[in-house]
Tab-separated table of C-alpha atoms and ligand atoms in Angstrom:
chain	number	residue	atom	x	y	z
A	106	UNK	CA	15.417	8.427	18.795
A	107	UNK	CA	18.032	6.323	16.922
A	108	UNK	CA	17.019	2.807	16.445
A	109	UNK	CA	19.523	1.266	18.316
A	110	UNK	CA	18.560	3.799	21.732
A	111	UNK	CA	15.203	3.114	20.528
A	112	UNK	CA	15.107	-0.872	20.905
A	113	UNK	CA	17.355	-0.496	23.687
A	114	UNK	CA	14.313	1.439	25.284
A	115	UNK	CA	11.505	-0.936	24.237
A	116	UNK	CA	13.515	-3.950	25.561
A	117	UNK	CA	14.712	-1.819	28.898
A	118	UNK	CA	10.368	-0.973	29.003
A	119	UNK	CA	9.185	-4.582	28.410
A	120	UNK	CA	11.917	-5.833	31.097
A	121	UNK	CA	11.202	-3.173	33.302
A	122	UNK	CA	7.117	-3.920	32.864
A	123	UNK	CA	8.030	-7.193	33.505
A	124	UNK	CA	9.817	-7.254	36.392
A	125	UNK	CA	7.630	-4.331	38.627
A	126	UNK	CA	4.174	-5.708	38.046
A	127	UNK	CA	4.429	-8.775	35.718
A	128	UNK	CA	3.253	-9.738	32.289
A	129	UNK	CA	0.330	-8.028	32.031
A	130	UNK	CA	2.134	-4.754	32.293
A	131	UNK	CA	4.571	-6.050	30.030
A	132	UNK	CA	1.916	-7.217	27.486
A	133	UNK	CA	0.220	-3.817	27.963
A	134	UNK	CA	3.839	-2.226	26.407
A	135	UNK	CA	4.143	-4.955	23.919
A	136	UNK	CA	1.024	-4.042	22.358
A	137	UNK	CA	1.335	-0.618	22.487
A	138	UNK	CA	4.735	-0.968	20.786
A	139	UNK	CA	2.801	-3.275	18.467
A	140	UNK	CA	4.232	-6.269	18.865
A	141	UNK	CA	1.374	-9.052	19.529
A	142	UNK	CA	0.765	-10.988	16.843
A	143	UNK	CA	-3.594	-11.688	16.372
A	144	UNK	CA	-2.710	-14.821	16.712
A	145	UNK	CA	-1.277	-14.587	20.470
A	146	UNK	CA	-4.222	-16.374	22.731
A	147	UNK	CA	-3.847	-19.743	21.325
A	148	UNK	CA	-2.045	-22.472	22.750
A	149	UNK	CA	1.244	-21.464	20.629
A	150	UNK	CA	0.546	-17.589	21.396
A	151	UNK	CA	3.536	-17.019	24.019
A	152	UNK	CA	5.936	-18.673	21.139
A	153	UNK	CA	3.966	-16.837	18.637
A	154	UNK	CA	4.893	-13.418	20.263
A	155	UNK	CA	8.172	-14.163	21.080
A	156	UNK	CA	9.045	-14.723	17.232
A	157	UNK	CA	7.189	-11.932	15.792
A	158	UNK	CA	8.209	-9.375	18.774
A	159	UNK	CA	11.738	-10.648	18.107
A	160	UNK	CA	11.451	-10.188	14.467
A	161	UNK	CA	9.727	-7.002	14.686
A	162	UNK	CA	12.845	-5.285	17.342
A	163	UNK	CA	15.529	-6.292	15.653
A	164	UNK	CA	14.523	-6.903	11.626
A	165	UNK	CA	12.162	-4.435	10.902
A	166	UNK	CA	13.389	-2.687	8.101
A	167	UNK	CA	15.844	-5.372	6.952
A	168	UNK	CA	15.731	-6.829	3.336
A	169	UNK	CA	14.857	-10.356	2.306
A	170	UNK	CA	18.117	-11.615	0.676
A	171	UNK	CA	17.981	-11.133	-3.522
A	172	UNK	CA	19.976	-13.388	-5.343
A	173	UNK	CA	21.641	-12.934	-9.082
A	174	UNK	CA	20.193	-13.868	-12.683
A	175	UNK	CA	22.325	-17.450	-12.516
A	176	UNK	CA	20.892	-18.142	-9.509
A	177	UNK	CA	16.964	-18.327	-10.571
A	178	UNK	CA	15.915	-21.882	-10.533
A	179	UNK	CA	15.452	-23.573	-14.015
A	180	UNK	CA	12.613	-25.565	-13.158
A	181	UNK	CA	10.040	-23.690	-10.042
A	182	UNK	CA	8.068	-25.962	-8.761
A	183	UNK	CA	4.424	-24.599	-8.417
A	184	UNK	CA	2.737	-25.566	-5.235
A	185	UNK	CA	-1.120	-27.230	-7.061
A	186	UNK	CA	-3.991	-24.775	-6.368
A	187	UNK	CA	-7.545	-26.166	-5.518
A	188	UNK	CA	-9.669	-26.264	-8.746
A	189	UNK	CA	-10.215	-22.314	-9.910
A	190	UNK	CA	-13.767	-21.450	-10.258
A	191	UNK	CA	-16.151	-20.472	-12.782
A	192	UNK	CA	-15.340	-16.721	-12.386
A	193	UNK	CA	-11.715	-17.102	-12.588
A	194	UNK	CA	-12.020	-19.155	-16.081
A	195	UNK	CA	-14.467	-16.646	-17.275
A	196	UNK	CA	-11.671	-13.739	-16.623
A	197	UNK	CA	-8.971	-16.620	-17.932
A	198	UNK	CA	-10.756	-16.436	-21.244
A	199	UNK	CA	-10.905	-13.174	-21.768
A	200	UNK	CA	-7.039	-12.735	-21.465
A	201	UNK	CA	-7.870	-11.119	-17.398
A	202	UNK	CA	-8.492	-7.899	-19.221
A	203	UNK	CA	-11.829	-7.622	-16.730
A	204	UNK	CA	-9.400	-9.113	-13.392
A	205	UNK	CA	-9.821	-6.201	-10.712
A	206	UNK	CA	-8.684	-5.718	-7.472
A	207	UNK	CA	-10.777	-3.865	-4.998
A	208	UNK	CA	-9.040	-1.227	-2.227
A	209	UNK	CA	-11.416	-0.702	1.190
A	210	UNK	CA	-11.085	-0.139	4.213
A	211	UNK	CA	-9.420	2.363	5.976
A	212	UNK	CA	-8.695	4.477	2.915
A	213	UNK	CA	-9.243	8.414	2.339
A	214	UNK	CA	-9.723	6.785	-1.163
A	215	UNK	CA	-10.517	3.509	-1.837
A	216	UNK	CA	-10.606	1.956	-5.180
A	217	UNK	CA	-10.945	-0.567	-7.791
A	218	UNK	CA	-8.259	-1.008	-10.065
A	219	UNK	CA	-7.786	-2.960	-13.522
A	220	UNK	CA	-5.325	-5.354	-14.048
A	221	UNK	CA	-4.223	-2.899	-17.171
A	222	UNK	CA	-4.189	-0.024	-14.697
A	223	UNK	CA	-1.852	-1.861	-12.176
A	224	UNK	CA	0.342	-2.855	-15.271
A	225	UNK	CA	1.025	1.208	-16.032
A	226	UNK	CA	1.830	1.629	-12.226
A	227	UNK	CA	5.432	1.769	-10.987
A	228	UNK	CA	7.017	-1.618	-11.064
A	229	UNK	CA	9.808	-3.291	-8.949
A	230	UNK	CA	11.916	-6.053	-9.586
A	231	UNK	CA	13.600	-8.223	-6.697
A	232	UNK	CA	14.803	-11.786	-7.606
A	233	UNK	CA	14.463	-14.074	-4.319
A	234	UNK	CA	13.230	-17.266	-2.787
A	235	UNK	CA	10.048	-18.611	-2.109
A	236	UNK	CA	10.005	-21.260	0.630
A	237	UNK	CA	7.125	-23.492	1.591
A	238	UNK	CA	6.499	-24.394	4.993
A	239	UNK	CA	6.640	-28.244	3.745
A	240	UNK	CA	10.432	-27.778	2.409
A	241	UNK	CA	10.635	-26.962	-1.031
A	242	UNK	CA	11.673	-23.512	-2.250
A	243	UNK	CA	12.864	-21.883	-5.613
A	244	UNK	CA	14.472	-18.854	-6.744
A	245	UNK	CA	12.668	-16.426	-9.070
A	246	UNK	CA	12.508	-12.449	-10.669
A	247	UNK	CA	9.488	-10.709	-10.015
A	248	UNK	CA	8.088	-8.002	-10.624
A	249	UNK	CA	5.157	-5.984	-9.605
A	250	UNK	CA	3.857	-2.638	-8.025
A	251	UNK	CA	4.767	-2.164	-4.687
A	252	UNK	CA	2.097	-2.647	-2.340
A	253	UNK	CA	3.270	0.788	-0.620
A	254	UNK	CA	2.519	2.334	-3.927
A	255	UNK	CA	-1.073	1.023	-3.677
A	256	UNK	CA	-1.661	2.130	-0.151
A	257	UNK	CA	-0.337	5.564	-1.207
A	258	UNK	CA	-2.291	5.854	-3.948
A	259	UNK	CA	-5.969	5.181	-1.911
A	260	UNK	CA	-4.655	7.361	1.140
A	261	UNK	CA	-4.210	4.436	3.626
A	262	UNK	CA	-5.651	6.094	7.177
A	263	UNK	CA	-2.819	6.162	9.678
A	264	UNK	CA	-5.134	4.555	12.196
A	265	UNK	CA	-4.789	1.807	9.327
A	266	UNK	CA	-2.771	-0.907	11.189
A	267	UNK	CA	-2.891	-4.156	8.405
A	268	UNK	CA	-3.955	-5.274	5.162
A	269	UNK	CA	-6.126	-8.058	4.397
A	270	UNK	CA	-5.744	-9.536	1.303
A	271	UNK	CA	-7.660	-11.605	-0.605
A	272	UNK	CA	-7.771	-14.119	-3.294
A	273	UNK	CA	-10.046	-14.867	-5.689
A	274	UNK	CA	-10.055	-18.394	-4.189
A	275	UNK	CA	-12.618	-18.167	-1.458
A	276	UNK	CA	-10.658	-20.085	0.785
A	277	UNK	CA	-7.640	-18.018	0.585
A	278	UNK	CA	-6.849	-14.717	2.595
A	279	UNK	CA	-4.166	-13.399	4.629
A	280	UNK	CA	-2.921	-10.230	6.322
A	281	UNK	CA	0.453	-8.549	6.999
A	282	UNK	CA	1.054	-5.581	9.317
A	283	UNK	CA	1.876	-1.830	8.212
A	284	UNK	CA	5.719	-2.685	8.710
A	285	UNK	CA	5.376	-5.832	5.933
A	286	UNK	CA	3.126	-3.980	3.761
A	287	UNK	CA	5.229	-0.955	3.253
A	288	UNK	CA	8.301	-2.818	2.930
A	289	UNK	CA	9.728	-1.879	0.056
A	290	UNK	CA	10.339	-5.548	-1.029
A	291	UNK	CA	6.368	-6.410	-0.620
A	292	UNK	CA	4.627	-6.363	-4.664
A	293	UNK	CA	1.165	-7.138	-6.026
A	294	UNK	CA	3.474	-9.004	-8.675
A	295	UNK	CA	2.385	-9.385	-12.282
A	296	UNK	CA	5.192	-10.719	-13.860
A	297	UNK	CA	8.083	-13.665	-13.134
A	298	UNK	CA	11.003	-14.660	-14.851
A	299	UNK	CA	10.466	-12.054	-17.419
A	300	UNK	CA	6.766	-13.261	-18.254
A	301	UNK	CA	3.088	-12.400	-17.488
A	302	UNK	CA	2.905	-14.410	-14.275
A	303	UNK	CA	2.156	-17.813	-14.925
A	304	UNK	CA	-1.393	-19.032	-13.479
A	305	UNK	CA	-0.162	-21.827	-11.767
A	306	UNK	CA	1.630	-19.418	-9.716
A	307	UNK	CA	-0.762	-17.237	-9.083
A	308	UNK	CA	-1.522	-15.202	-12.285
A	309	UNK	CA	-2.529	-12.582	-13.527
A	310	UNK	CA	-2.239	-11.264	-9.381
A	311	UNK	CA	0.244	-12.730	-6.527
A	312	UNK	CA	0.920	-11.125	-3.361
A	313	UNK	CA	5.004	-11.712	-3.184
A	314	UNK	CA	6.017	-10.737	0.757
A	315	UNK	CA	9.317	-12.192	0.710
A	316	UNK	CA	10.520	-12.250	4.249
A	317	UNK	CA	7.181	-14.709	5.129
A	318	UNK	CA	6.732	-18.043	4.165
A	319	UNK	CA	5.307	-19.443	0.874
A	320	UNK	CA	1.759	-19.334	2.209
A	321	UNK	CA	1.451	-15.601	2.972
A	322	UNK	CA	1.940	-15.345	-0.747
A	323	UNK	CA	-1.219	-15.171	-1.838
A	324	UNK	CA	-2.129	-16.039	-5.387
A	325	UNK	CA	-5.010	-14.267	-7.557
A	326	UNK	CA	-5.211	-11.435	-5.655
A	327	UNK	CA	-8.358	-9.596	-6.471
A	328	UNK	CA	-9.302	-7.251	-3.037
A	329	UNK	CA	-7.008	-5.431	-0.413
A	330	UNK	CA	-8.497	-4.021	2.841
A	331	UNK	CA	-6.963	-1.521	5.077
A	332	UNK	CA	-7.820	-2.502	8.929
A	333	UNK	CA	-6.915	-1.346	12.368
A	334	UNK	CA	-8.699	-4.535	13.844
A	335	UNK	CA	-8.357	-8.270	12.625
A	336	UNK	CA	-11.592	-9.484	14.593
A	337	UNK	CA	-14.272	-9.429	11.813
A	338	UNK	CA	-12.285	-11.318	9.773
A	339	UNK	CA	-12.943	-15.104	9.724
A	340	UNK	CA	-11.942	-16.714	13.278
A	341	UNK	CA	-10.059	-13.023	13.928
A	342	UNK	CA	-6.361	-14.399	14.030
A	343	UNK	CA	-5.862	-12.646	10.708
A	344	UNK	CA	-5.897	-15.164	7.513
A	345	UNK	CA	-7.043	-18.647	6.473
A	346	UNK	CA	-3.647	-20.045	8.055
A	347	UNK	CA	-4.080	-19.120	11.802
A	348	UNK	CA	-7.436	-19.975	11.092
A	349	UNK	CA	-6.687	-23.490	10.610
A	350	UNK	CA	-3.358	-23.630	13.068
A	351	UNK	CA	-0.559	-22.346	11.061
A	352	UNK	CA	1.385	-19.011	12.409
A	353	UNK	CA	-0.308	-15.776	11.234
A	354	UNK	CA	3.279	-14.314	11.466
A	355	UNK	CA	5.359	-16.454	8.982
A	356	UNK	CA	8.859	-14.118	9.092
A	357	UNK	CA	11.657	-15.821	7.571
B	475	MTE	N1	-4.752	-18.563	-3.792
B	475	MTE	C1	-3.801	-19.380	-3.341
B	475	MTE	N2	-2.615	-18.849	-2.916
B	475	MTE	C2	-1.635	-19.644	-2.450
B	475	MTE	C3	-1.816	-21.047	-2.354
B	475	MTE	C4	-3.050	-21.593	-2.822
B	475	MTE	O1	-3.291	-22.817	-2.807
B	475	MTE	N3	-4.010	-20.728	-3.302
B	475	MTE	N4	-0.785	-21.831	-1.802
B	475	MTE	C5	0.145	-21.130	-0.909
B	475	MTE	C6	1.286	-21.931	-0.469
B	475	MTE	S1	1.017	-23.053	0.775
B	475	MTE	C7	2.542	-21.718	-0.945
B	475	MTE	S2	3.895	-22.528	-0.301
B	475	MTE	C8	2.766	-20.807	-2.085
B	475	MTE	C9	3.394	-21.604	-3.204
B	475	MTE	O2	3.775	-20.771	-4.248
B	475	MTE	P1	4.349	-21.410	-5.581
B	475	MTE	O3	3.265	-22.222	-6.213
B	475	MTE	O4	4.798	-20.269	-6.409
B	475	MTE	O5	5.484	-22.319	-5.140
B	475	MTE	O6	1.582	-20.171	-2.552
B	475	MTE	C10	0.650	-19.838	-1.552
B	475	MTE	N5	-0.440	-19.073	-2.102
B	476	MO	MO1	3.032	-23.847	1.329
């Protein structure tokens, strides 16, 4: 099917479900079609799926918007961390030579990976904006290894439906579906502005997922796990934001 016949379908299905036996049919297609966010039962869930089913029919393989060298801001602002723990200054010290990042999950071959090791994998540069939810944004180059390259590389399972990601901060965790983390703008970065990444944002290890919000970009990044099922995870709406009331889906 072409995409347009396709969506045409899905949205002729989810009407159709709708309107013979109501929204539980409808629901029933929606999630089948994969378009309920884990965050969907709380009191925002029916707005929650509307955004992310809307996003998901009509933008799912379009491109956050890059911008040119002129335009990348002089002067990022980097959003404060919490305090970074013992561990993290140990690795600090000795130049993150020993920073790892750990691949489980649903995998044919998970793996732990070097910082070094990432370094030598394929990199891709996109220069674009990162937006916080509390209004500021800023316009950098990254670069990094695409997260699709990653997933390759361990054999993601195609039962494997998200990745959880993980910082190094204990508090800090996310997860993006299979359509986010295979987009090809979606890097483990390591580098910005033509540096090593900067540790105030985020070095040695950043998620950068460009078409979600500033807070799905998860900084010192040091384990990745392939899921079909969100549940076990903390509360089980998918990351430390939904957790504590933001979106889970963050599309912008
Ligand atoms: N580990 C970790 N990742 C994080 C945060 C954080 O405090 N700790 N803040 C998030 C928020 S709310 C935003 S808006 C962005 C900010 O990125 P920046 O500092 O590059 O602006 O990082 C996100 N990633
Ligand atoms: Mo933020």
């Amino acid at each position: 099917m072409t995409n347009i016949s396709r969506r045409k379908f899905i949205f002729t299905g989810v009407a159709a479900a709708a309107g013979a036996s109501g929204f539980v049919v409808a629901a029933k297609v929606m999630q089948r079609q994969g378009l309920i966010p884990p965050d969907a039962a709380g009191i925002y869930g029916p707005g929650e799926t509307l955004t992310y089913a809307a996003q998901r029919l009509l933008n799912r393989h379009s491109m956050a918007r890059e911008f040119s060298r002129s335009e990348i801001s002089n002067n990022p602002f980097a959003n404060e961390v919490d305090p970074l723990g013992n561990e993290f200054k140990r690795l600090q010290a000795g130049g993150f030579v020993d920073w790892k990042v750990t691949v489980d999950g649903m995998a044919a071959r998970p793996a732990t990976f070097s910082l070094a090791q990432i370094r030598t994998f394929p990199t891709s540069t996109q220069i674009t904006m990162i937006a916080c939810e509390e209004g500021w944004s800023y316009i950098a180059e990254w670069a990094g290894v695409p997260l699709s390259y990653i997933l390759d590389r361990v054999g993601a399972l195609s039962q494997a439906r998200y990745v959880v990601y993980r910082s190094i901060q204990p508090d800090w965790w996310e997860s993006i579906d299979m359509t986010d983390a295979l987009h090809p703008q979606t890097v483990l970065a390591h580098r910005m502005n033509g540096n090593e990444l900067p540790v105030p944002f985020g070095g040695p290890l950043r998620l950068r997922v460009p078409r979600q919000l500033g807070y799905k970009n998860v900084k010192y990044i040091d384990h990745l796990t392939l899921t079909d099922n969100l549940k076990p995870f903390g509360k089980g709406l998918g990351g430390a934001s939904p957790d504590s009331g933001y979106a889970w889906y963050a599309g912008i």
